[in-house]
Coordinates of C-alpha atoms in Angstrom, one line a residue:
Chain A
X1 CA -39.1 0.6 20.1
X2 CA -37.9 -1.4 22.8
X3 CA -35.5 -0.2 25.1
X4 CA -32.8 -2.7 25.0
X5 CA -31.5 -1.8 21.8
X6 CA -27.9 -2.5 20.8
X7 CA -26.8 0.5 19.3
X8 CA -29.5 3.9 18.7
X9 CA -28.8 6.3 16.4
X10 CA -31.1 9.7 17.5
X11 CA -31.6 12.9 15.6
X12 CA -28.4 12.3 13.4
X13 CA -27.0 15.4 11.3
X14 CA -23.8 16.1 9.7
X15 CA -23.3 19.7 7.9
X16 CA -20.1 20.2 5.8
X17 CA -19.2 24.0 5.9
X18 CA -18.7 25.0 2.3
X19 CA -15.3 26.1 1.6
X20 CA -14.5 29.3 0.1
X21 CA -17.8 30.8 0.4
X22 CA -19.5 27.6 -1.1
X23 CA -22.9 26.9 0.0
X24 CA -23.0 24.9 3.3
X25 CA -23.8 21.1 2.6
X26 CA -26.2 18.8 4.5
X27 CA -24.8 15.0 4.3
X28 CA -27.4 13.9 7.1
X29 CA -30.4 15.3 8.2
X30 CA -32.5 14.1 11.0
X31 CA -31.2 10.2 10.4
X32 CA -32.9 7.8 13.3
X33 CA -31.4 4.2 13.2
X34 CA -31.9 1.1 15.6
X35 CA -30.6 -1.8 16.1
X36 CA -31.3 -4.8 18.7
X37 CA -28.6 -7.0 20.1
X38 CA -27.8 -10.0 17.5
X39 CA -29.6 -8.1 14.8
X40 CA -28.9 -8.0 11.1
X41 CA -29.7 -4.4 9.8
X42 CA -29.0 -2.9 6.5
X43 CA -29.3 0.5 5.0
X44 CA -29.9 0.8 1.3
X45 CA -29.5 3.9 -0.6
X46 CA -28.1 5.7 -3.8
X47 CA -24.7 6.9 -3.7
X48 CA -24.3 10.1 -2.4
X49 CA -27.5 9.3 0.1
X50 CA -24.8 9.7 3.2
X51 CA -24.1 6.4 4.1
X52 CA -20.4 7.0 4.6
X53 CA -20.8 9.8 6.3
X54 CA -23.1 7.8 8.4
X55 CA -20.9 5.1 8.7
X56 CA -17.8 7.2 10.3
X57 CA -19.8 8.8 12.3
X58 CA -20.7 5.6 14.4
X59 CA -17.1 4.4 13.8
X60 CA -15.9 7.5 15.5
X61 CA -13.9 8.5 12.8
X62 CA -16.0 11.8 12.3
X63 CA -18.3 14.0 14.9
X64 CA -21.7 14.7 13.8
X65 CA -22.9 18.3 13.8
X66 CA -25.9 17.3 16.2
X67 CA -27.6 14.1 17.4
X68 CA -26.4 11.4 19.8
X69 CA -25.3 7.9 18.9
X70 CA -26.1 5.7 21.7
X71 CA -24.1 2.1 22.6
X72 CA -26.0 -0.2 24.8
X73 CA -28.5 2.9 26.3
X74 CA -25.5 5.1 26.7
X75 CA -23.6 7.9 25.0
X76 CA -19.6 6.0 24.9
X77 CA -16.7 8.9 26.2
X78 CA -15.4 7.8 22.9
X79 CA -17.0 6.3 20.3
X80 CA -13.8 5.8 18.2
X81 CA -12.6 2.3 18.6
X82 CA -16.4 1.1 20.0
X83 CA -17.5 -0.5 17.5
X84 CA -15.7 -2.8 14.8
X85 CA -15.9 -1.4 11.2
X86 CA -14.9 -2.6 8.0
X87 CA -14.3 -0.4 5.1
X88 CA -15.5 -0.7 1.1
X89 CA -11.7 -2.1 0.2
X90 CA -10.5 -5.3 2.0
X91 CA -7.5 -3.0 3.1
X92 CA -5.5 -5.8 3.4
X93 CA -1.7 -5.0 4.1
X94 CA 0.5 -6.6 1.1
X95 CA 3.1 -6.6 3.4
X96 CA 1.8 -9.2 6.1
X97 CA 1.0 -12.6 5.7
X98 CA -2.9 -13.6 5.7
X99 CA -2.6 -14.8 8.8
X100 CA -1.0 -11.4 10.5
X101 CA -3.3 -9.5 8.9
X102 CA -6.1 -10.9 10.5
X103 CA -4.9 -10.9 14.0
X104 CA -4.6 -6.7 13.3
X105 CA -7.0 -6.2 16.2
X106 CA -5.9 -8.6 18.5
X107 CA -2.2 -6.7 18.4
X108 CA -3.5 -3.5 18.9
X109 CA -5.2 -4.7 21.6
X110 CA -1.8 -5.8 23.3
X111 CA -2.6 -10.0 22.7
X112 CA 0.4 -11.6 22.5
X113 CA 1.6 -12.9 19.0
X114 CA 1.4 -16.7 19.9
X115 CA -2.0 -16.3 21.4
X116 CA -3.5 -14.0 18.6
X117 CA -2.3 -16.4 16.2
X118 CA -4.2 -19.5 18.1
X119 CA -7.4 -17.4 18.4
X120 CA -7.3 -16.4 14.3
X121 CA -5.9 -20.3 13.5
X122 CA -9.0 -22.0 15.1
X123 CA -11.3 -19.4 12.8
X124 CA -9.3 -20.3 9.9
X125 CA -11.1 -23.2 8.8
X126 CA -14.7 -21.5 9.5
X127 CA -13.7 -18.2 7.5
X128 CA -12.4 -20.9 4.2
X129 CA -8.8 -19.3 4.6
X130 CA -7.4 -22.9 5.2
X131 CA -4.2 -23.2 3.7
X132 CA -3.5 -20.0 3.3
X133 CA -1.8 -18.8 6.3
X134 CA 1.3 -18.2 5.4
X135 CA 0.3 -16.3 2.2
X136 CA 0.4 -12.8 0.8
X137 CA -3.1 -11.6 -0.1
X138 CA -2.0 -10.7 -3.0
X139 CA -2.2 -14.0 -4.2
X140 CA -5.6 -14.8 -2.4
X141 CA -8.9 -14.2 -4.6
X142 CA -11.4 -11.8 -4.2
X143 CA -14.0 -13.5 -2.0
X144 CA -11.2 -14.8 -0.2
X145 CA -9.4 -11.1 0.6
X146 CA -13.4 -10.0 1.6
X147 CA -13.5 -13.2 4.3
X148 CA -10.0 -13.0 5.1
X149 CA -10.9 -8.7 6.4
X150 CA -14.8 -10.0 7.9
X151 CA -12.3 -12.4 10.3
X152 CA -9.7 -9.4 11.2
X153 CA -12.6 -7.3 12.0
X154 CA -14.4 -10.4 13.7
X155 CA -10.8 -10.9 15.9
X156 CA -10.9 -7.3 17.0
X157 CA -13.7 -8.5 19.5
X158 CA -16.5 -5.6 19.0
X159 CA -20.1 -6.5 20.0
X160 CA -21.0 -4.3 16.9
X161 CA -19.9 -4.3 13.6
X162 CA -20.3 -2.3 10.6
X163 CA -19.5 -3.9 7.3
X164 CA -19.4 -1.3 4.1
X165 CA -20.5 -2.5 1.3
X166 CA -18.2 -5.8 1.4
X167 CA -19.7 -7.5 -2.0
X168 CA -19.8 -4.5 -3.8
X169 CA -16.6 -5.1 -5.8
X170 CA -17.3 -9.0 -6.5
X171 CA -18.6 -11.2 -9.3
X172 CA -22.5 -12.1 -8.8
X173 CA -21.9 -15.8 -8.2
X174 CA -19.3 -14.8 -5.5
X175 CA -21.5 -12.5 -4.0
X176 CA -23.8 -15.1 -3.5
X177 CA -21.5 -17.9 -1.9
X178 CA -20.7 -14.8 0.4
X179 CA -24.1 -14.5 1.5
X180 CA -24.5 -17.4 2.3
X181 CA -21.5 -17.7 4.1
X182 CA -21.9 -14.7 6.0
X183 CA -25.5 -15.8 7.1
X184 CA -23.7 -19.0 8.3
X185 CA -21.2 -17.3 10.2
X186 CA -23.5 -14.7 12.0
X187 CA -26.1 -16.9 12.4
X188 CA -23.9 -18.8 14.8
X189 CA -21.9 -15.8 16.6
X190 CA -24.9 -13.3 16.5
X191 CA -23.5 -10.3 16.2
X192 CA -24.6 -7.1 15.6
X193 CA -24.3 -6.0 12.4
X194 CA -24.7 -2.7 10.5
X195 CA -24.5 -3.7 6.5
X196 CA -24.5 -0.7 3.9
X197 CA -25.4 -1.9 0.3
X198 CA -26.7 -0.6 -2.3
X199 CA -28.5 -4.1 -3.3
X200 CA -31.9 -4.3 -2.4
X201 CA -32.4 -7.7 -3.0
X202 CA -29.1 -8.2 -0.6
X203 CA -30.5 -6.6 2.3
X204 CA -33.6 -8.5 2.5
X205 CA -31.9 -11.4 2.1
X206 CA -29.4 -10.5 5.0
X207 CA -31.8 -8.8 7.6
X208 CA -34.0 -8.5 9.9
X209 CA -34.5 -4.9 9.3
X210 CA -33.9 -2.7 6.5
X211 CA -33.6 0.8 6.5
X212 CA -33.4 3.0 2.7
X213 CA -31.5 6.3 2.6
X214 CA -32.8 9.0 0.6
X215 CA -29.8 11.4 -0.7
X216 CA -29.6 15.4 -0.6
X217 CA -30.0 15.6 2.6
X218 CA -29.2 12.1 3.2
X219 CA -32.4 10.8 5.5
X220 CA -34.1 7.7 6.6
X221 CA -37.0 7.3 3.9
X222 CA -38.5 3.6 5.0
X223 CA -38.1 0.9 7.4
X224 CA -38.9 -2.2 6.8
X225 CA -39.6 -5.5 9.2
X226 CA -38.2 -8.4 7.6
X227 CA -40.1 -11.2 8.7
X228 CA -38.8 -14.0 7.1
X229 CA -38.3 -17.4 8.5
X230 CA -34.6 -18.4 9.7
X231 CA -32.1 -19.7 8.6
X232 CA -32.7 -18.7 5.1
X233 CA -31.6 -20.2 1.6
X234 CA -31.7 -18.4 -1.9
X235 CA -34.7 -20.2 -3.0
X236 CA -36.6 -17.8 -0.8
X237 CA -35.5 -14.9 -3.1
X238 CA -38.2 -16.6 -5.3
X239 CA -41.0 -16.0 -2.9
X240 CA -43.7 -13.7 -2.7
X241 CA -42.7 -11.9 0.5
X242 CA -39.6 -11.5 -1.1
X243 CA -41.2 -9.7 -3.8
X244 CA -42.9 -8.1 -2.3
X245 CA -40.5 -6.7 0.6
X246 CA -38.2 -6.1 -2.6
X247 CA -41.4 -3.5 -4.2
X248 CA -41.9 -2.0 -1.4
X249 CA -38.3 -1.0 -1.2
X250 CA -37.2 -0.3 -4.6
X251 CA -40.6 2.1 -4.5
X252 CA -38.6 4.9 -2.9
X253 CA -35.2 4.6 -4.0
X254 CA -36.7 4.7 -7.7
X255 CA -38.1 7.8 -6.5
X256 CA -35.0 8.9 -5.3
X257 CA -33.5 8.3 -8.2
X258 CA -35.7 9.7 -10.6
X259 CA -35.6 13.4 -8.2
X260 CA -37.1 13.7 -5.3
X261 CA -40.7 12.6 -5.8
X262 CA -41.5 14.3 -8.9
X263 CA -41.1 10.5 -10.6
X264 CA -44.8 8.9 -10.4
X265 CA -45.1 5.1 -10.8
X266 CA -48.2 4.1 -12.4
X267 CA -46.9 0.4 -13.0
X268 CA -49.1 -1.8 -11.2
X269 CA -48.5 -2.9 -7.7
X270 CA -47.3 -6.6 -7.1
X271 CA -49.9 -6.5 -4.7
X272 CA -53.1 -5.8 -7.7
X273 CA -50.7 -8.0 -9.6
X274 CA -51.3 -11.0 -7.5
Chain B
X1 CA 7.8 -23.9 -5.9
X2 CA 8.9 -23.9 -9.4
X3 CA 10.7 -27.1 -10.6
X4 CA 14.6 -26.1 -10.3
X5 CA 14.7 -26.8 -14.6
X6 CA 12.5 -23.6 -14.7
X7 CA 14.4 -21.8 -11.9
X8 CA 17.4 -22.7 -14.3
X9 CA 15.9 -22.0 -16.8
X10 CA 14.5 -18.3 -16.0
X11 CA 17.9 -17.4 -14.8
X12 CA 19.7 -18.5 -17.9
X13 CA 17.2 -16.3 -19.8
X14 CA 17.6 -13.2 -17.5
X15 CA 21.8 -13.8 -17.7
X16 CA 22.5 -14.7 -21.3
X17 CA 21.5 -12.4 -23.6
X18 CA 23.0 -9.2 -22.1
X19 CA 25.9 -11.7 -21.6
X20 CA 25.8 -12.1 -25.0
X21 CA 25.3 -8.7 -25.5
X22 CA 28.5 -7.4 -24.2
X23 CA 30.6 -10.5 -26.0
X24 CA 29.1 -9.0 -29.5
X25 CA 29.9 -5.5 -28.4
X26 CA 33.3 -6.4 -26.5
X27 CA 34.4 -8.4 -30.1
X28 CA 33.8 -5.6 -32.2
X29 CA 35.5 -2.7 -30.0
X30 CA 38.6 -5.3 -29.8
X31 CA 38.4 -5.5 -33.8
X32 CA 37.9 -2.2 -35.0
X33 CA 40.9 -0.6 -32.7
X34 CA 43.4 -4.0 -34.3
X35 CA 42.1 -3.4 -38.2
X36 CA 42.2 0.4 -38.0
X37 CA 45.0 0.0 -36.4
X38 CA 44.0 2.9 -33.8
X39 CA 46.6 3.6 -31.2
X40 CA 46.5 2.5 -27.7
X41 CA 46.8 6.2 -26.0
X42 CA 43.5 6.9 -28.3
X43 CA 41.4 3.6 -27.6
X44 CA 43.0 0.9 -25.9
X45 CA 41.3 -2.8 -27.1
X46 CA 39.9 -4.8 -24.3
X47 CA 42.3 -6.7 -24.4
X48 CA 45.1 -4.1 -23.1
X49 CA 42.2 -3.0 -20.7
X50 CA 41.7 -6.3 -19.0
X51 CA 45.9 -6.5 -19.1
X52 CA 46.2 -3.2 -17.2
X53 CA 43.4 -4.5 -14.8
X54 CA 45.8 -7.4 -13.8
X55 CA 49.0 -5.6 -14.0
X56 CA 47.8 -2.7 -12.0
X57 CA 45.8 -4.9 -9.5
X58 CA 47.3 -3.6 -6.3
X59 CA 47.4 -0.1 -6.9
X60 CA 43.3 -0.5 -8.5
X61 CA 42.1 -2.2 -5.2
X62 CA 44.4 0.1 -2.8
X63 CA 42.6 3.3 -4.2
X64 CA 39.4 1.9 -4.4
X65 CA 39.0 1.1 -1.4
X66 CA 39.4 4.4 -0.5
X67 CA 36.7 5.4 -2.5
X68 CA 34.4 2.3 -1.8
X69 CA 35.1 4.1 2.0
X70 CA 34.0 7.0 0.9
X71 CA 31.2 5.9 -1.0
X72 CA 29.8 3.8 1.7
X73 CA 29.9 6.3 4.6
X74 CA 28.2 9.2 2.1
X75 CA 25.6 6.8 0.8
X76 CA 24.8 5.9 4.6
X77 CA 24.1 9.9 5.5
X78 CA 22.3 10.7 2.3
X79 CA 19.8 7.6 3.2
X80 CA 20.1 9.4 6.8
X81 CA 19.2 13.1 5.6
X82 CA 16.9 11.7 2.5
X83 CA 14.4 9.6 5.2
X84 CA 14.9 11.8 8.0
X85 CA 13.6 15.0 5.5
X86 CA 11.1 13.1 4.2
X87 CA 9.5 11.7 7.4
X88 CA 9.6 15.5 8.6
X89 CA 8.5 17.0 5.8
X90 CA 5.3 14.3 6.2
X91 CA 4.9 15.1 9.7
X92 CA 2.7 18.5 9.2
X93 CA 1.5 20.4 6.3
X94 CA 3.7 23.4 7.3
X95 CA 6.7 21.9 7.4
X96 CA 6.0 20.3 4.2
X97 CA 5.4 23.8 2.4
X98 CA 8.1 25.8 4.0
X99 CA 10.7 22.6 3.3
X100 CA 9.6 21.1 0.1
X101 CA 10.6 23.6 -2.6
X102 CA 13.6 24.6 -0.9
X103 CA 14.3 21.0 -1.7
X104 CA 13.9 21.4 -4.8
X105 CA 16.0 24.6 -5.1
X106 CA 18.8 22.7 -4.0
X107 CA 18.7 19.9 -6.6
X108 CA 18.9 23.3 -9.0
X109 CA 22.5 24.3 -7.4
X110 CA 25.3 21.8 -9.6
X111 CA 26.9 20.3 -6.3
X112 CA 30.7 19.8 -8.3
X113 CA 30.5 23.8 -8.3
X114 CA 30.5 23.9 -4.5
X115 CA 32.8 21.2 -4.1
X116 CA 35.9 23.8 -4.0
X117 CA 34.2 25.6 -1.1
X118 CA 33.7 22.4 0.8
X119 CA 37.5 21.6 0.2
X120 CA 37.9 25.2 1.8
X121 CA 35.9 24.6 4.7
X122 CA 36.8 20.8 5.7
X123 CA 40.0 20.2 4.0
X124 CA 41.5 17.9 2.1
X125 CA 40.7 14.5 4.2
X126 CA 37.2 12.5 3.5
X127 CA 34.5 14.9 5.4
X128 CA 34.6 17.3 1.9
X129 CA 34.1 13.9 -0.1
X130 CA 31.3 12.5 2.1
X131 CA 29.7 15.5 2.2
X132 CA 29.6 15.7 -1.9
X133 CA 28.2 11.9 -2.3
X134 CA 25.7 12.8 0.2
X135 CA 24.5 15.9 -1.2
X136 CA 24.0 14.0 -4.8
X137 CA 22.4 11.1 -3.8
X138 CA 20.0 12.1 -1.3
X139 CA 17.1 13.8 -3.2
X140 CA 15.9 11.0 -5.0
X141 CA 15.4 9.0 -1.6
X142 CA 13.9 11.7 0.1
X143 CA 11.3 12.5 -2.8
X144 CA 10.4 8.5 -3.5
X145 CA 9.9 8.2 0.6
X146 CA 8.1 11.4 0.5
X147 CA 5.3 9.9 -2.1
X148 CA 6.1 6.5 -0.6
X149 CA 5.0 7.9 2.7
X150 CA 1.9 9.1 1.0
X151 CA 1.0 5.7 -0.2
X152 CA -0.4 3.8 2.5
X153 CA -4.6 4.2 2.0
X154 CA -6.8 6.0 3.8
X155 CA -9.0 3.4 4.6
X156 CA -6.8 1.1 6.2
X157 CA -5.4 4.5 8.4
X158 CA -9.0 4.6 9.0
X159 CA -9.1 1.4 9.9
X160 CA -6.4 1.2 12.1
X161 CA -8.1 4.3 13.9
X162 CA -11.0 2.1 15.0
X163 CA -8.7 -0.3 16.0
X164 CA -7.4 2.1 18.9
X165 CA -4.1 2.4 17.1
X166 CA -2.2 5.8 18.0
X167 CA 0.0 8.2 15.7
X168 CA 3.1 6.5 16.0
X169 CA 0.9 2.7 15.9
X170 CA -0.4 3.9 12.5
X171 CA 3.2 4.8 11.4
X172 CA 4.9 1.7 12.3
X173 CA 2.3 -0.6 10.7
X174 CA 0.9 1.3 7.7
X175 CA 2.9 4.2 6.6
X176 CA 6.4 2.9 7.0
X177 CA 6.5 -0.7 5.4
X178 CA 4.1 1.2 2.6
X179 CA 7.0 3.4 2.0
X180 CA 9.8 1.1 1.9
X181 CA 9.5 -0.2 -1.8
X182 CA 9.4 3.2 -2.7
X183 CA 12.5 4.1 -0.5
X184 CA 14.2 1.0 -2.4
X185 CA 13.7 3.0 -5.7
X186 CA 14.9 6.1 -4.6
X187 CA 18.1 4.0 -3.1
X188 CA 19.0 2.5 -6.3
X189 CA 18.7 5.6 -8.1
X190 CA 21.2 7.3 -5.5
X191 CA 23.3 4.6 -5.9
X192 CA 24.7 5.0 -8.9
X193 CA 24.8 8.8 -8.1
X194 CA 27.1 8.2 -5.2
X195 CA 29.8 6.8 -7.5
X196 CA 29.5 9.8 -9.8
X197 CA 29.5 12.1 -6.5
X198 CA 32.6 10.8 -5.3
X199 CA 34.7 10.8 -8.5
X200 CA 33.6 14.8 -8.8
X201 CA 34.8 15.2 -5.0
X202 CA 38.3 13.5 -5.5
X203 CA 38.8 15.3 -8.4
X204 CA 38.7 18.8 -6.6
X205 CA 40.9 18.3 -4.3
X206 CA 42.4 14.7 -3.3
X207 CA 45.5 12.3 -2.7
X208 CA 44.6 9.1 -3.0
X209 CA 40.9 7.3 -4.4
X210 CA 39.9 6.3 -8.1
X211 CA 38.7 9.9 -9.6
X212 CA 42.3 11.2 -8.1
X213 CA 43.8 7.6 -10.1
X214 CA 41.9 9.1 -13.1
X215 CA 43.4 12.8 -13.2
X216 CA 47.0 11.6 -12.3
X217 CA 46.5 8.8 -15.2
X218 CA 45.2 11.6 -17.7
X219 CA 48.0 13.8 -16.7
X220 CA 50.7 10.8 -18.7
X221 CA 47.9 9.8 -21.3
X222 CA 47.9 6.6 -20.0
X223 CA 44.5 5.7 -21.7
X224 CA 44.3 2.4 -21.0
X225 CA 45.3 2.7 -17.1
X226 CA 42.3 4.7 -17.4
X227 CA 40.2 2.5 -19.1
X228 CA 41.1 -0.2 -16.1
X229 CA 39.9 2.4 -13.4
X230 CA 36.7 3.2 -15.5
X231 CA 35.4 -0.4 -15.5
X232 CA 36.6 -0.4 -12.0
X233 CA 34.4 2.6 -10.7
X234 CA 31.4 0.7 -12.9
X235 CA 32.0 -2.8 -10.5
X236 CA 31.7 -0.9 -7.4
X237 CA 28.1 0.9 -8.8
X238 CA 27.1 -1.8 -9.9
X239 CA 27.9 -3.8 -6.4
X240 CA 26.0 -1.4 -4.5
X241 CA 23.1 -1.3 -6.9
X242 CA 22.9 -5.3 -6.5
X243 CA 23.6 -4.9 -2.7
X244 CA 20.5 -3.0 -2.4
X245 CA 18.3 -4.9 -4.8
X246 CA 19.4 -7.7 -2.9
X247 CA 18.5 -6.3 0.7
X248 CA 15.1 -5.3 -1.3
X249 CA 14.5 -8.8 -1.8
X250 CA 15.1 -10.1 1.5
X251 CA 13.6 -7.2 3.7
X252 CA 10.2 -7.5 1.2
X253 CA 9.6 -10.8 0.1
X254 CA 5.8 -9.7 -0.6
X255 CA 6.3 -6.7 -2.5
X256 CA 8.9 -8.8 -4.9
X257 CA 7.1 -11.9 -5.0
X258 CA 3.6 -10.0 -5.5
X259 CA 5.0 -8.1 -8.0
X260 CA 6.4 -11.9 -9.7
X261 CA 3.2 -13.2 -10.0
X262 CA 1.5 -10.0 -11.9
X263 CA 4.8 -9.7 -14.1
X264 CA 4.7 -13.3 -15.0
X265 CA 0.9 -13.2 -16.1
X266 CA 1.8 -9.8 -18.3
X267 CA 4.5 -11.9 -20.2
X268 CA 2.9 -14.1 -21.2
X269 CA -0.2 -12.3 -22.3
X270 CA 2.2 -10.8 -24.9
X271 CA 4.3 -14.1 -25.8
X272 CA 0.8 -15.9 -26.3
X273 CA -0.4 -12.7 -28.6
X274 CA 3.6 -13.2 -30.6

């Protein structure tokens, strides 16, 4: 692919020694990932496929056990604190108000408190946390504690971002104001953005590129092109290419699923369907 | 927010029936010792209790403030050696196993028993008496800042790790102000254990303070002296305990008003179900 790629992954593997004179286990084997500046990818997989592992990896938080992970054409000295990452749980801390949590980044990147607080106010509005300010995120709802983490993690400033799973935990008409809303939001910052879920239907909506995961050794299985028009509404979930982008798709993780392989399909293709 | 009728309203319902409570209780003390005629030296009615109280006012207030001295400056060291062994003992694995069970241990030796040594190595004055509140009520603030220190995810120490924080950076905004509702247990618990710590202490070897009140007083079988010093060592628990419920409330509004707001729905769950 083409050179100017945002962040490359190359050759990615991760071993975990087995402890006590347990078999050695391979999270990642071989994973190849790449993403262009502004680009919406997503990997789909199983649990247990690697995707965390995966995902702390490029967040710095873990070193692989061989590949290279590559920022703007280059290896970073340290790849901790790179890129902007947002974990499975909002992670919000009970103990600050919504508006100090989400200036988190800004702090510990030595903005002053008065400035931070400007920056996160005039995004306030954008993110729906209007209002809310001054309150404890305990008393915020779900949806709200999700956008109320997307802005800290926006604030921190990082031309890439990797969100991790950050509709899992939410009611399906929620999760679909959230898409929405997240479309919205990157479609007029353009970020990068790395998005893990393990909704098929999600990801195509989301991206321009989808990668699935296979699990045991967690490996890149498919890669699919996205093609479809921008900016997008949920009709187009109704659409053929949407079907058909979701078939293709769901054809390996059911695989997957069912063991490796051994699992043959002999349903008829959407494509002799139509 | 709530109309001041509720407010009113909600206190009234906290206040009254343990009010009540100890009228009902109070009433049938005060007639059981006047219709069985029981003497005074055996149970004094509350009466003659609340009589001596007055009566002996000076000589109540003189000696405990000695002890309210000594409580105070032992309660301050134990929430000095309770936080300072738990924040060590959290600091590295090893520390934490060659520490923690000899903390344990110690909670197994009956501090009273040791108290005559103490008086042999310090004396007569306060040191002995400090030392013996302090030795009582600091286990249950170090163990509750030991698993409050524990509490703080490990996502958002992930998190924070990404966001460049450092060691002490993920201390001072995650694992400490996790830990402090937890150290607000553990205070209240040692609370009431510093009053019983410093009546032991007096009573091995002092000249002045309520537990020294209580052994002169038991000496003449003056019960009802007794009675008055009694309910005067309860007030000062029960001061400190509201002292540091009250510091809980105003150092963490979120953890008390969060908690509110989940109470309140439990309630009345079960008064809808009644």
């Amino acid at each position: 692919m083409q050179a100017g790629s945002k962040l490359r992954i190359e050759g990615l593997s991760k071993t975990y020694r087995g402890t006590g004179g347990g078999e050695n286990v391979t999270a990642l084997k071989d994973v190849g990932i790449e993403i262009g500046a502004g680009e919406f990818v997503s990997i789909v997989g199983p649990s247990g496929c690697g995707k965390s592992t995966l995902f702390n990896i490029i967040a710095g938080l873990i070193r692989p056990s061989g590949g290279k992970v590559l920022l703007d054409g280059r290896q970073p000295d340290e790849l901790l604190g790179s890129v902007g990452y947002m974990p499975q749980r909002d992670c919000l801390m009970p103990w600050r108000t919504v508006l100090d949590n989400t200036t988190l980044g800004l702090e510990l990147n030595g903005v002053r408190k008065k400035e931070a607080h400007k920056q996160a106010l005039a995004e306030f509005e954008r993110f729906g946390l209007s209002g809310f300010e001054k309150h404890w995120p305990a008393k915020l709802s779900g949806g709200m504690k999700q956008r109320a983490a997307l802005l800290r993690t926006f604030l921190a400033g990082r031309d890439v971002m990797l969100l991790d799973e950050p509709f899992g935990a939410l009611d399906a008409l929620t999760r679909a104001n959230m898409q929405q809303w997240l479309l919205d939001v990157w479609q007029e910052d353009r970020k990068t953005i790395l998005f893990v879920t393990h909704d098929v239907e999600e990801a195509i909506y989301l991206s321009d590129r989808v990668y699935v995961m296979s699990g045991r050794p967690g490996r890149v299985s498919l890669d699919i092109e996205v093609s479809l028009s921008r900016p997008r509404k949920p009709e187009i979930t109704m659409s053929p290419e949407f079907l058909l982008l979701k078939q293709k798709l769901l054809r390996p993780l059911e695989e997957a699923a069912a063991g490796g392989g051994l699992f043959v399909d002999d349903r008829p293709t959407l494509e002799e369907q139509l | 927010m709530a109309a001041p009728g509720t407010r009113a309203r909600r206190v009234s319902a906290a206040v009254l029936p343990p009010l009540l409570f100890a009228v009902f209780v109070l009433g049938v003390w005060q007639l059981y010792t006047v219709i069985g005629d029981i003497k005074e030296s055996t149970l004094p009615p509350p009466t003659a209790v609340a009589e001596a109280l007055w009566n002996d006012r000076t000589m109540l207030l003189e000696n405990a403030w000695v002890t309210i001295k000594e409580i105070l400056i032992g309660f301050f060291f134990a929430i000095i050696l309770g936080v300072g062994l738990a924040v060590l003992i959290r600091s590295s694995r090893t520390v934490e196993r060659a520490i923690y069970p000899w903390l344990v241990v110690s909670q197994m030796v009956p501090i009273p028993a040791i108290a005559p040594l103490l008086i042999i190595w310090f004396g007569f004055e306060m040191q002995p008496k400090i030392i013996v509140i302090m030795l009582v009520s600091f286990f249950p603030i170090a163990v509750n800042t030991i698993d409050g220190l524990r509490a703080a995810e490990p996502e958002l120490l992930n998190l924070l790790k990404t966001l460049k924080a450092n060691k002490w950076q993920r201390f001072r905004k995650a694992q400490l102000p996790a830990a402090l509702p937890f150290l607000f247990s553990g205070l209240k618990v040692a609370a009431a254990l510093s009053v019983i710590g410093a009546v032991f202490a007096e009573w091995v070897g002092a000249s002045e303070g309520l537990g020294y009140l209580i052994l002169v007083l038991n000496n003449q079988t003056a019960t009802t002296e007794m009675f008055a010093v009694i309910v005067t060592l309860a007030s000062i628990g029960i001061a400190l305990f509201l002292i540091v419920t009250l510091l809980e409330r105003l150092l963490l509004p979120w953890y008390y008003e969060s908690r509110e707001s989940e109470g309140e729905g439990l309630h009345l769950e079960i008064e809808d179900k009644v």
